[in-house]
Amino acid sequence: MVQNSLRNMATGTEATHDVARETDTASASWTMQTAAFARRTLRATLRSRATLIWGFGFPAFWYVLTSVAFLPGAEAVGGAGNLAAVKASTAVALGLFGALTVTLVLFASGLGRDVGEKRYRKLRSLPVAPSADFAGRYLAGLSVAASSYVLVLILGYFDGARYALQSPVSVLVVVGSLALFSLIGVSLAVLVTVLVSDAEMIVGITNAVLLVTYFLTGYNGLMPGLLPDRARFLVNVAPNALAARLQVWHLTDVPATTPEGAASTGLAPPALPIGPEYVALLLAWALALGAAAAVAMDRGIYRGEGGE
Amino acid sequence: MTVSADAAVRVRDLRKGFGGEHVLDGVDLDAERGEVTVLLGPNGAGKTLLLSCVAGGLHPDAGDVSVFGESPSAARADLTFGLQDGMLVPQLTGRENVAFFRDLHPGATDRWRDVLTELDFDEDALDREVRDYSGGMKRKLELAITLAVDAPLVLLDEPTAALDMTAVETVHSLLADRAADGDAVVLSSHLPVDADLADSVAVVTERGVVAQDDPETLRSAVPPVVRAHGPVDGLAEHVRDGRVFRGDDGRRGFLPDGADRDAVVDALAADGVDVRITDPTVSDLFDYHVHVA
């Protein structure tokens, strides 16, 4: 029989189904499943023209446009050193805008296609842990988001931006806040996908969230003066602005370290979120939204029938 | 639900639909170990929904589904499900799609290569993105991924759609071998040729599974077929429900209950029709249950 011969070719044994499955069950672990979803999402995302255009091209273009057309001259901010820091903070804010584009819009678009094209009918039939699906997609989203973020920072560097760490802990804060912010983006993407399901609506809603949060927080917290006085506290609370302002403090130099400096670059008031309580606030956002997304993935897509 | 030792799949009074409308409304189905069960029915009858419910890919609105005596979700490691156009990621290469699914099922093996060889799949194409594949190539890759899993229940959604006849026969051979090894194979099809493979045929229509039995028993329950060539305008008067089907060999219809075969032949022959009455084929079985019964 063909099948018998195929089995023997592949396994070299006449082992029963039960023995084969027992052996393989241990190896088909959560880690393998997570890595499988991460590789799949990473490849599909990087091979999408939308990723190249919107995830990498658009944030870079926006940085260049901002630098050329909108940033003040060195005299207006108190010297060339301050301008270098302003450019750095602009790069950080637009780098995080790119990270959110990837983790929210592009991630939701990919998940929405899986849901809309009924691929979860197959995935639900597999012994897959929903948490492995979520974790794998998150790791892929984080990788692409980090690449987009670093690209804008490098572009800023060649444009004259200068970065400086406040302390060795700043490395942890910058990397950690990028990871947490990416988790927030991916979690929002999952929640929107589960609630809406329709692929076109998903792209529309996530784009709206991306742009509205950017503009309503004064360009990710760079220009709180654009908000009414009573709403300015939002730049140290909303996760996009909070992450950006945390990173501006830990990744750029001088102006923000004094009230006068921060004011001269438009970053204050309110004061930059430099205390540990603000890191905890970002962590709380990420954990709350991450937990909600994990539950939504489990109940809405796996135990439910998202997209049907 | 009582389950016999050979039972692989038991479906009772299954109801499933979307937006308040039931596509499946009170469906029963049985599939045994060591047998090939073919769900035969027209497009849109709910075959894919039925298979998806058995696989655990969809959840029934009502009714019972058991796989080896357990719920589908509890039996996921014991089944492998091939879903037409619902598996592959277009931006990934064939090899990457295979690798993805291989990491998700504890029973996955490397037999996908051998299945692809059997199906005459161009190995170089494995490194091309699936969005460049033809429909037949996608189907072969879906089959290879599904059949590479060691699981005692194989569920396949229209596995022979878009395949040439040589590939269809190879698929039949692979599935027959799988059944001979003791696995239960359940597949959906709207092609009567797939019934050649079946130990059991379940005819699925918009009214549910309207008949299930071995192919010979099912065919014997279908009325004789009036086949006609020539001026067939009067054929409708002599066949069941006046329903006439077109085919390569002229027109045909089903002899009504109680009709006199000779009288029907004589009446049509008098009009100059070349007429004969034969036993039903599998195509006739399909037409009878879907359009007449």
XYZ file of C-alpha atoms in Angstrom:
601
model
C 0.000 0.000 0.000
C 1.208 3.454 -0.906
C 0.474 4.916 2.508
C 2.293 2.137 4.289
C 5.307 2.630 2.101
C 5.148 6.402 2.645
C 5.053 5.918 6.389
C 7.990 3.575 6.320
C 9.975 5.953 4.143
C 9.357 8.779 6.552
C 9.681 7.075 9.907
C 11.509 3.845 9.223
C 9.126 2.101 11.572
C 5.701 0.562 11.751
C 5.035 2.357 15.014
C 1.395 2.717 15.948
C -0.415 6.038 15.938
C -0.471 6.069 19.718
C 3.259 5.626 20.131
C 3.987 8.228 17.481
C 1.668 10.725 19.075
C 3.009 10.165 22.568
C 6.518 10.794 21.332
C 5.596 13.885 19.389
C 3.267 15.422 21.950
C 6.147 16.381 24.197
C 7.967 18.129 21.381
C 4.975 20.062 20.057
C 5.311 22.391 22.980
C 4.009 25.850 23.680
C 7.404 27.231 22.738
C 7.331 25.553 19.338
C 3.868 26.849 18.672
C 4.835 30.357 19.745
C 7.892 30.282 17.494
C 5.759 28.956 14.609
C 3.293 31.831 14.898
C 6.136 34.331 15.305
C 7.932 33.129 12.155
C 4.718 32.999 10.152
C 3.652 36.509 11.192
C 7.122 37.960 10.714
C 7.482 36.560 7.202
C 4.003 37.547 6.113
C 4.414 41.041 7.548
C 7.827 41.708 6.031
C 6.699 40.482 2.600
C 3.751 42.823 2.555
C 4.126 46.004 0.527
C 1.932 47.742 3.100
C 4.575 47.078 5.756
C 7.327 48.607 3.656
C 5.237 51.643 2.798
C 3.358 52.331 6.025
C 5.543 50.611 8.615
C 8.911 51.874 7.399
C 8.488 54.422 4.607
C 5.799 56.616 6.101
C 7.377 57.253 9.560
C 10.710 57.964 7.884
C 9.087 60.314 5.384
C 7.182 62.038 8.154
C 10.354 62.566 10.152
C 12.113 64.105 7.152
C 9.103 66.294 6.389
C 8.888 67.449 10.012
C 12.587 68.175 10.203
C 12.671 70.112 6.943
C 9.390 71.973 7.195
C 8.290 72.285 10.819
C 11.187 72.206 13.284
C 12.354 75.639 14.499
C 15.845 76.928 13.877
C 18.645 76.550 16.438
C 18.223 80.139 17.663
C 14.568 79.568 18.494
C 15.368 76.699 20.868
C 18.450 78.110 22.487
C 21.274 76.798 20.360
C 22.431 73.930 18.181
C 22.715 71.557 21.132
C 19.088 72.051 21.972
C 18.079 71.611 18.339
C 19.918 68.272 18.289
C 17.873 67.189 21.293
C 14.649 68.452 19.694
C 15.416 66.399 16.626
C 16.101 63.400 18.840
C 12.802 63.790 20.653
C 11.026 64.182 17.307
C 12.661 60.971 16.094
C 11.577 59.164 19.261
C 7.968 60.330 18.882
C 7.790 59.423 15.210
C 9.671 56.173 15.831
C 6.948 55.188 18.267
C 4.358 56.315 15.731
C 5.944 53.818 13.316
C 5.973 51.146 16.018
C 2.272 51.684 16.633
C 1.590 51.605 12.893
C 3.176 48.167 12.765
C 1.746 46.682 15.932
C -1.730 48.153 15.624
C -2.623 48.711 11.968
C -0.484 46.157 10.144
C -0.840 43.522 12.843
C -4.624 43.933 12.928
C -4.701 43.765 9.157
C -2.822 40.429 9.172
C -4.950 38.966 11.954
C -8.069 40.278 10.237
C -7.122 38.436 7.045
C -6.657 35.193 8.981
C -10.048 35.670 10.590
C -11.828 36.904 7.462
C -10.409 34.209 5.193
C -11.597 31.536 7.627
C -8.122 30.247 8.478
C -9.219 29.902 12.088
C -11.553 27.083 11.081
C -8.362 25.129 10.513
C -6.399 26.607 13.424
C -9.187 25.836 15.889
C -9.066 22.194 14.797
C -5.427 21.971 15.869
C -4.226 21.415 19.451
C -2.997 25.007 19.570
C -2.704 27.082 22.741
C -4.386 30.453 22.078
C -1.727 32.075 24.252
C 0.975 30.696 21.913
C -0.823 32.263 18.958
C -0.994 35.618 20.755
C 2.578 35.476 22.060
C 3.997 34.495 18.682
C 2.193 37.286 16.893
C 3.336 39.728 19.575
C 6.990 38.747 19.223
C 6.782 39.191 15.457
C 5.041 42.544 15.865
C 7.674 43.671 18.374
C 10.509 42.704 16.003
C 9.091 44.674 13.092
C 8.090 47.580 15.330
C 11.600 47.756 16.790
C 13.067 47.802 13.285
C 10.772 50.626 12.224
C 11.554 52.551 15.426
C 15.326 52.167 15.054
C 15.136 53.197 11.401
C 13.639 56.555 12.352
C 16.176 57.028 15.142
C 19.005 56.362 12.695
C 17.482 58.747 10.178
C 17.321 61.367 12.944
C 20.956 60.753 13.802
C 22.047 61.467 10.255
C 19.862 64.571 10.360
C 21.725 65.884 13.408
C 19.766 64.364 16.276
C 21.886 63.486 19.286
C 20.910 60.787 21.755
C 22.169 60.476 25.308
C 21.251 58.026 28.045
C 20.374 59.524 31.420
C 21.803 56.476 33.209
C 22.467 52.768 32.575
C 18.909 52.100 33.707
C 17.748 54.171 30.744
C 18.604 51.286 28.417
C 16.173 49.101 30.305
C 13.516 51.791 30.337
C 13.812 52.489 26.603
C 13.807 48.825 25.579
C 11.145 47.947 28.122
C 8.859 50.818 27.187
C 9.143 49.898 23.494
C 8.214 46.313 24.349
C 5.314 47.425 26.527
C 4.105 49.931 23.950
C 4.228 47.218 21.267
C 2.213 44.943 23.540
C -0.356 47.721 23.880
C -0.523 48.080 20.082
C -0.848 44.350 19.461
C -3.456 44.041 22.203
C -5.557 46.842 20.747
C -5.270 45.140 17.368
C -6.585 41.870 18.778
C -9.433 43.609 20.566
C -10.487 45.548 17.455
C -10.257 42.406 15.306
C -12.359 40.349 17.697
C -14.958 43.089 18.048
C -15.218 44.038 14.374
C -14.057 41.040 12.272
C -14.566 42.798 8.931
C -11.124 43.334 7.362
C -11.834 46.741 5.821
C -13.413 48.022 9.016
C -10.435 46.782 11.012
C -7.987 48.763 8.883
C -10.197 51.853 9.057
C -10.672 51.721 12.814
C -7.036 51.012 13.649
C -5.874 53.830 11.362
C -8.319 56.149 13.069
C -7.026 55.102 16.504
C -3.437 55.621 15.351
C -4.016 59.121 14.011
C -6.460 60.310 16.650
C -4.169 59.277 19.506
C -1.217 60.913 17.788
C -2.906 64.249 17.212
C -5.004 64.356 20.392
C -1.880 63.928 22.496
C 0.009 66.744 20.767
C 2.057 64.593 18.410
C 2.688 61.728 20.855
C 3.302 64.161 23.703
C 5.864 66.342 21.945
C 3.690 69.452 21.936
C 1.378 69.423 24.969
C 0.786 73.109 24.364
C -1.541 72.141 21.531
C -3.996 70.746 24.091
C -6.303 72.831 26.266
C -4.836 73.424 29.713
C -7.239 71.108 31.450
C -6.386 68.235 29.100
C -2.604 68.497 29.158
C -2.254 65.886 31.882
C -3.215 63.354 29.190
C 0.267 63.450 27.704
C 1.574 61.733 30.832
C -1.305 59.264 30.961
C -2.211 58.178 27.419
C 0.109 55.261 26.627
C 1.411 56.594 23.302
C 2.414 59.974 24.705
C 3.528 58.490 28.012
C 5.886 56.058 26.256
C 7.253 58.767 23.986
C 7.864 61.237 26.822
C 9.456 58.532 28.982
C 11.819 57.757 26.147
C 12.521 61.402 25.393
C 13.682 61.811 28.973
C 15.844 58.686 28.970
C 17.184 58.947 25.413
C 17.849 62.627 24.765
C 19.918 65.328 26.345
C 19.600 68.582 28.169
C 16.497 70.633 27.356
C 14.111 68.397 29.164
C 16.210 68.120 32.294
C 15.313 71.589 33.470
C 11.911 73.249 33.501
C 13.295 76.023 31.336
C 14.787 73.603 28.868
C 11.662 71.517 28.628
C 9.570 74.614 28.127
C 11.883 75.947 25.426
C 11.410 72.768 23.383
C 7.679 72.680 23.959
C 7.768 69.454 26.020
C 6.377 71.087 29.151
C 4.167 71.775 30.943
C 3.311 69.268 32.283
C 6.683 68.050 33.497
C 8.173 65.033 31.796
C 7.184 61.692 33.385
C 10.502 60.784 34.905
C 9.466 58.953 38.067
C 9.123 55.188 38.431
C 5.391 55.606 38.895
C 5.132 56.476 35.197
C 6.933 53.276 34.211
C 4.466 51.462 36.432
C 1.587 53.249 34.696
C 2.812 52.132 31.275
C 3.251 48.611 32.624
C -0.306 48.705 33.966
C -1.629 49.785 30.560
C 0.263 46.948 28.878
C -0.781 44.302 31.379
C -4.423 45.348 31.377
C -4.723 45.505 27.588
C -2.537 42.407 27.144
C -4.733 40.414 29.515
C -7.882 41.642 27.764
C -6.420 40.694 24.384
C -5.355 37.244 25.588
C -8.876 36.624 26.863
C -10.336 37.966 23.601
C -8.072 35.697 21.572
C -9.123 32.697 23.649
C -12.835 33.377 23.981
C -13.477 35.392 20.845
C -11.393 33.537 18.295
C -10.635 30.047 19.639
C -13.528 29.155 21.950
C -15.741 31.544 20.004
C -15.925 31.818 16.271
C -14.344 35.162 15.417
C -14.970 36.076 11.785
C -17.841 33.627 11.197
C -24.605 9.304 23.027
C -23.751 5.579 22.786
C -20.647 4.971 20.700
C -19.533 1.672 19.213
C -15.910 0.549 19.276
C -15.496 1.290 15.567
C -17.163 4.672 15.687
C -14.915 7.519 14.671
C -17.516 10.220 14.124
C -21.073 10.434 15.408
C -23.198 13.464 14.602
C -26.740 13.711 15.878
C -29.291 16.440 15.188
C -26.589 18.966 14.384
C -27.766 22.502 13.806
C -25.446 25.169 12.588
C -25.998 28.460 10.842
C -25.176 32.116 10.737
C -27.297 35.181 11.225
C -30.236 33.197 12.554
C -30.521 30.910 9.514
C -29.592 27.254 9.853
C -27.479 25.911 6.989
C -27.374 22.575 8.767
C -30.683 21.767 10.379
C -30.832 18.475 12.225
C -28.010 16.585 10.527
C -26.994 13.025 11.455
C -23.775 11.392 10.264
C -21.739 8.312 11.091
C -18.186 7.438 10.118
C -16.336 4.309 11.115
C -12.694 3.425 11.607
C -11.159 1.783 8.566
C -13.702 3.289 6.182
C -13.875 6.136 3.721
C -17.021 8.219 4.102
C -17.794 10.640 1.298
C -20.108 13.590 1.880
C -21.587 14.062 -1.550
C -23.612 17.145 -2.283
C -23.923 20.329 -4.300
C -22.056 23.542 -3.574
C -23.606 25.409 -0.679
C -25.244 22.389 0.920
C -23.182 22.772 4.091
C -20.565 20.044 3.607
C -17.709 22.304 4.682
C -19.687 23.494 7.694
C -20.389 19.895 8.675
C -16.720 18.916 8.376
C -15.667 22.061 10.255
C -18.023 21.189 13.117
C -16.625 17.650 13.274
C -13.071 19.054 13.258
C -13.793 21.533 16.047
C -13.181 24.459 13.702
C -16.759 25.579 14.218
C -19.013 25.031 17.185
C -22.536 23.611 16.695
C -25.537 25.742 17.609
C -27.255 22.574 18.811
C -26.910 18.815 18.621
C -24.106 16.387 19.433
C -20.806 15.792 17.689
C -18.429 13.157 18.985
C -15.019 12.108 17.707
C -13.891 8.770 19.139
C -16.433 9.326 21.897
C -15.115 12.750 22.856
C -15.924 16.310 21.941
C -14.063 17.569 18.848
C -12.002 19.982 20.923
C -10.898 17.177 23.238
C -9.981 15.011 20.240
C -7.945 17.568 18.312
C -4.730 15.556 18.567
C -6.570 12.577 17.060
C -7.676 14.280 13.868
C -6.214 16.075 10.907
C -8.341 18.501 8.915
C -7.643 19.715 5.392
C -9.655 22.821 4.596
C -9.832 24.008 1.006
C -8.491 27.582 0.705
C -8.445 27.969 4.472
C -4.929 26.940 5.381
C -2.180 28.528 3.356
C -0.727 32.008 3.834
C -0.156 33.478 0.359
C 2.936 35.489 1.343
C 4.736 32.391 2.628
C 6.484 29.830 0.458
C 5.145 26.319 0.229
C 7.953 25.072 2.457
C 7.260 27.757 5.073
C 3.566 26.885 5.139
C 4.450 23.238 5.682
C 6.861 24.136 8.495
C 4.215 26.243 10.226
C 1.668 23.442 10.429
C 4.317 20.862 11.281
C 5.021 22.716 14.533
C 1.364 22.842 15.554
C 0.326 19.181 15.604
C 1.930 16.511 17.794
C 1.297 13.885 15.121
C 3.012 15.782 12.306
C 5.621 13.836 10.340
C 7.877 14.477 7.368
C 5.664 12.411 5.078
C 4.501 15.587 3.306
C 7.490 15.227 0.967
C 6.416 11.743 -0.070
C 2.817 12.823 -0.572
C 3.963 15.676 -2.800
C 6.153 13.289 -4.780
C 3.204 10.939 -5.236
C 1.132 13.890 -6.451
C 3.847 14.908 -8.937
C 4.337 18.297 -7.280
C 7.287 20.297 -8.624
C 9.703 20.393 -5.687
C 11.260 23.657 -6.879
C 7.893 25.330 -6.353
C 8.207 24.752 -2.606
C 10.483 27.782 -2.439
C 8.040 30.035 -4.247
C 5.391 32.066 -2.454
C 2.015 30.350 -2.431
C 0.318 33.407 -3.972
C 1.983 32.328 -7.235
C 0.542 28.791 -7.079
C -2.277 27.480 -9.254
C -5.409 26.107 -7.596
C -4.197 22.555 -8.154
C -0.827 23.241 -6.545
C -2.491 24.749 -3.494
C -4.740 21.738 -3.183
C -1.779 19.357 -3.371
C 0.100 21.282 -0.696
C -2.964 21.335 1.578
C -3.291 17.589 1.073
C 0.388 16.969 1.836
C 0.190 19.019 5.047
C -2.976 17.221 6.136
C -1.946 13.682 5.221
C 1.488 14.085 6.821
C -0.194 14.034 10.218
C -0.458 10.706 11.977
C -3.986 10.837 13.322
C -6.719 8.196 13.227
C -9.295 10.574 11.756
C -8.684 12.346 8.444
C -11.148 15.075 7.461
C -10.809 16.598 3.989
C -12.810 19.396 2.432
C -13.103 18.799 -1.324
C -9.594 17.331 -1.660
C -9.948 16.585 -5.368
C -11.269 19.978 -6.471
C -8.983 21.532 -9.130
C -6.935 18.321 -9.524
C -6.407 16.472 -12.801
C -7.656 12.880 -13.087
C -4.213 11.375 -12.475
C -3.893 13.334 -9.239
C -7.460 12.425 -8.276
C -6.641 8.725 -8.627
C -3.472 9.180 -6.576
C -5.449 10.915 -3.843
C -7.966 8.084 -3.895
C -5.130 5.587 -3.529
C -3.577 7.492 -0.609
C -6.909 7.728 1.183
C -7.788 4.097 0.559
C -4.445 3.104 2.058
C -5.125 5.290 5.034
C -8.459 3.554 5.579
C -6.815 0.160 5.107
C -4.479 1.093 7.949
C -7.531 1.535 10.186
C -7.950 5.282 9.992
C -11.340 6.852 9.419
C -11.433 9.114 6.370
C -14.248 11.601 5.845
C -14.199 13.849 2.796
C -16.583 16.181 1.089
C -17.075 16.392 -2.643
C -19.484 17.513 -5.300
C -17.839 15.204 -7.839
C -19.489 11.800 -8.246
C -16.103 10.311 -9.163
C -15.097 10.583 -5.506
C -17.867 8.177 -4.603
C -15.792 5.426 -6.279
C -13.583 5.610 -3.211
C -16.364 5.434 -0.651
C -17.259 2.672 1.738
C -20.104 4.906 2.774
C -21.748 7.801 0.955
C -23.669 10.484 2.799
C -25.743 12.619 0.462
C -25.821 16.174 1.799
C -28.415 18.565 0.472
C -29.961 21.736 1.806
C -32.276 19.397 3.721
C -29.319 17.818 5.557
C -27.911 14.310 5.173
C -30.800 12.791 3.237
C -29.280 9.336 2.828
C -26.244 7.454 4.067
C -25.224 3.927 3.181
C -22.754 2.005 1.054
C -22.834 3.152 -2.571
C -24.477 0.014 -3.950
C -27.306 0.077 -1.438
C -27.883 3.739 -2.117
C -27.910 3.225 -5.884
C -30.329 0.336 -5.584
C -32.783 2.651 -3.848
C -32.771 5.103 -6.760
C -35.422 4.589 -9.505
C -34.349 3.362 -12.952
C -33.140 6.049 -15.345
C -34.796 6.872 -18.649
C -32.050 7.894 -21.099
C -33.064 9.520 -24.366
C -31.484 10.844 -27.558
C -33.206 12.637 -30.389
C -36.386 14.702 -30.210
C -36.807 14.664 -26.417
C -39.491 17.328 -26.020
C -41.920 14.759 -24.660
C -39.484 13.198 -22.196
C -40.651 15.329 -19.265
C -44.105 13.747 -19.403
C -42.620 10.346 -18.702
C -40.138 11.026 -15.898
C -40.522 11.726 -12.223
C -41.604 15.282 -11.393
C -41.102 16.161 -15.055
C -37.436 16.791 -14.240
C -35.084 16.268 -17.201
C -31.276 16.375 -16.816
C -28.814 17.161 -19.573
C -25.671 15.091 -20.043
C -22.998 14.013 -22.510
C -25.208 11.115 -23.507
C -28.398 13.070 -24.178
C -31.227 13.696 -21.723
C -32.335 11.618 -18.782
C -34.888 11.443 -16.013
C -36.108 9.057 -13.339
C -38.856 6.532 -13.974
C -41.913 7.415 -11.863
C -43.166 4.946 -9.240
C -45.487 2.409 -10.782
C -44.674 3.369 -14.364
C -44.619 0.603 -16.964
C -41.099 0.503 -18.413
C -42.213 -0.909 -21.751
C -45.003 1.618 -22.094
C -42.597 4.494 -21.483
C -40.117 3.132 -24.022
C -42.857 2.553 -26.611
C -44.351 6.025 -26.144
C -41.018 7.782 -26.532
C -39.897 5.554 -29.402
C -43.119 6.410 -31.227
C -41.960 10.043 -31.148
C -38.670 9.023 -32.758
C -36.634 9.072 -29.534
C -33.733 6.667 -29.097
C -34.596 5.555 -25.568
C -33.386 3.008 -23.032
C -33.947 2.443 -19.321
C -30.894 1.663 -17.180
C -29.779 1.245 -13.596
C -28.658 4.499 -11.982
C -25.020 5.567 -11.863
C -23.469 7.564 -9.027
C -24.188 10.744 -10.996
C -27.823 9.703 -11.110
C -27.752 9.012 -7.389
C -26.490 12.566 -6.886
C -29.134 14.100 -9.177
C -31.930 12.071 -7.650
C -31.244 13.025 -4.049
C -30.313 16.625 -4.750
C -32.974 17.554 -7.295
C -35.823 15.042 -7.196
C -36.277 13.077 -3.969
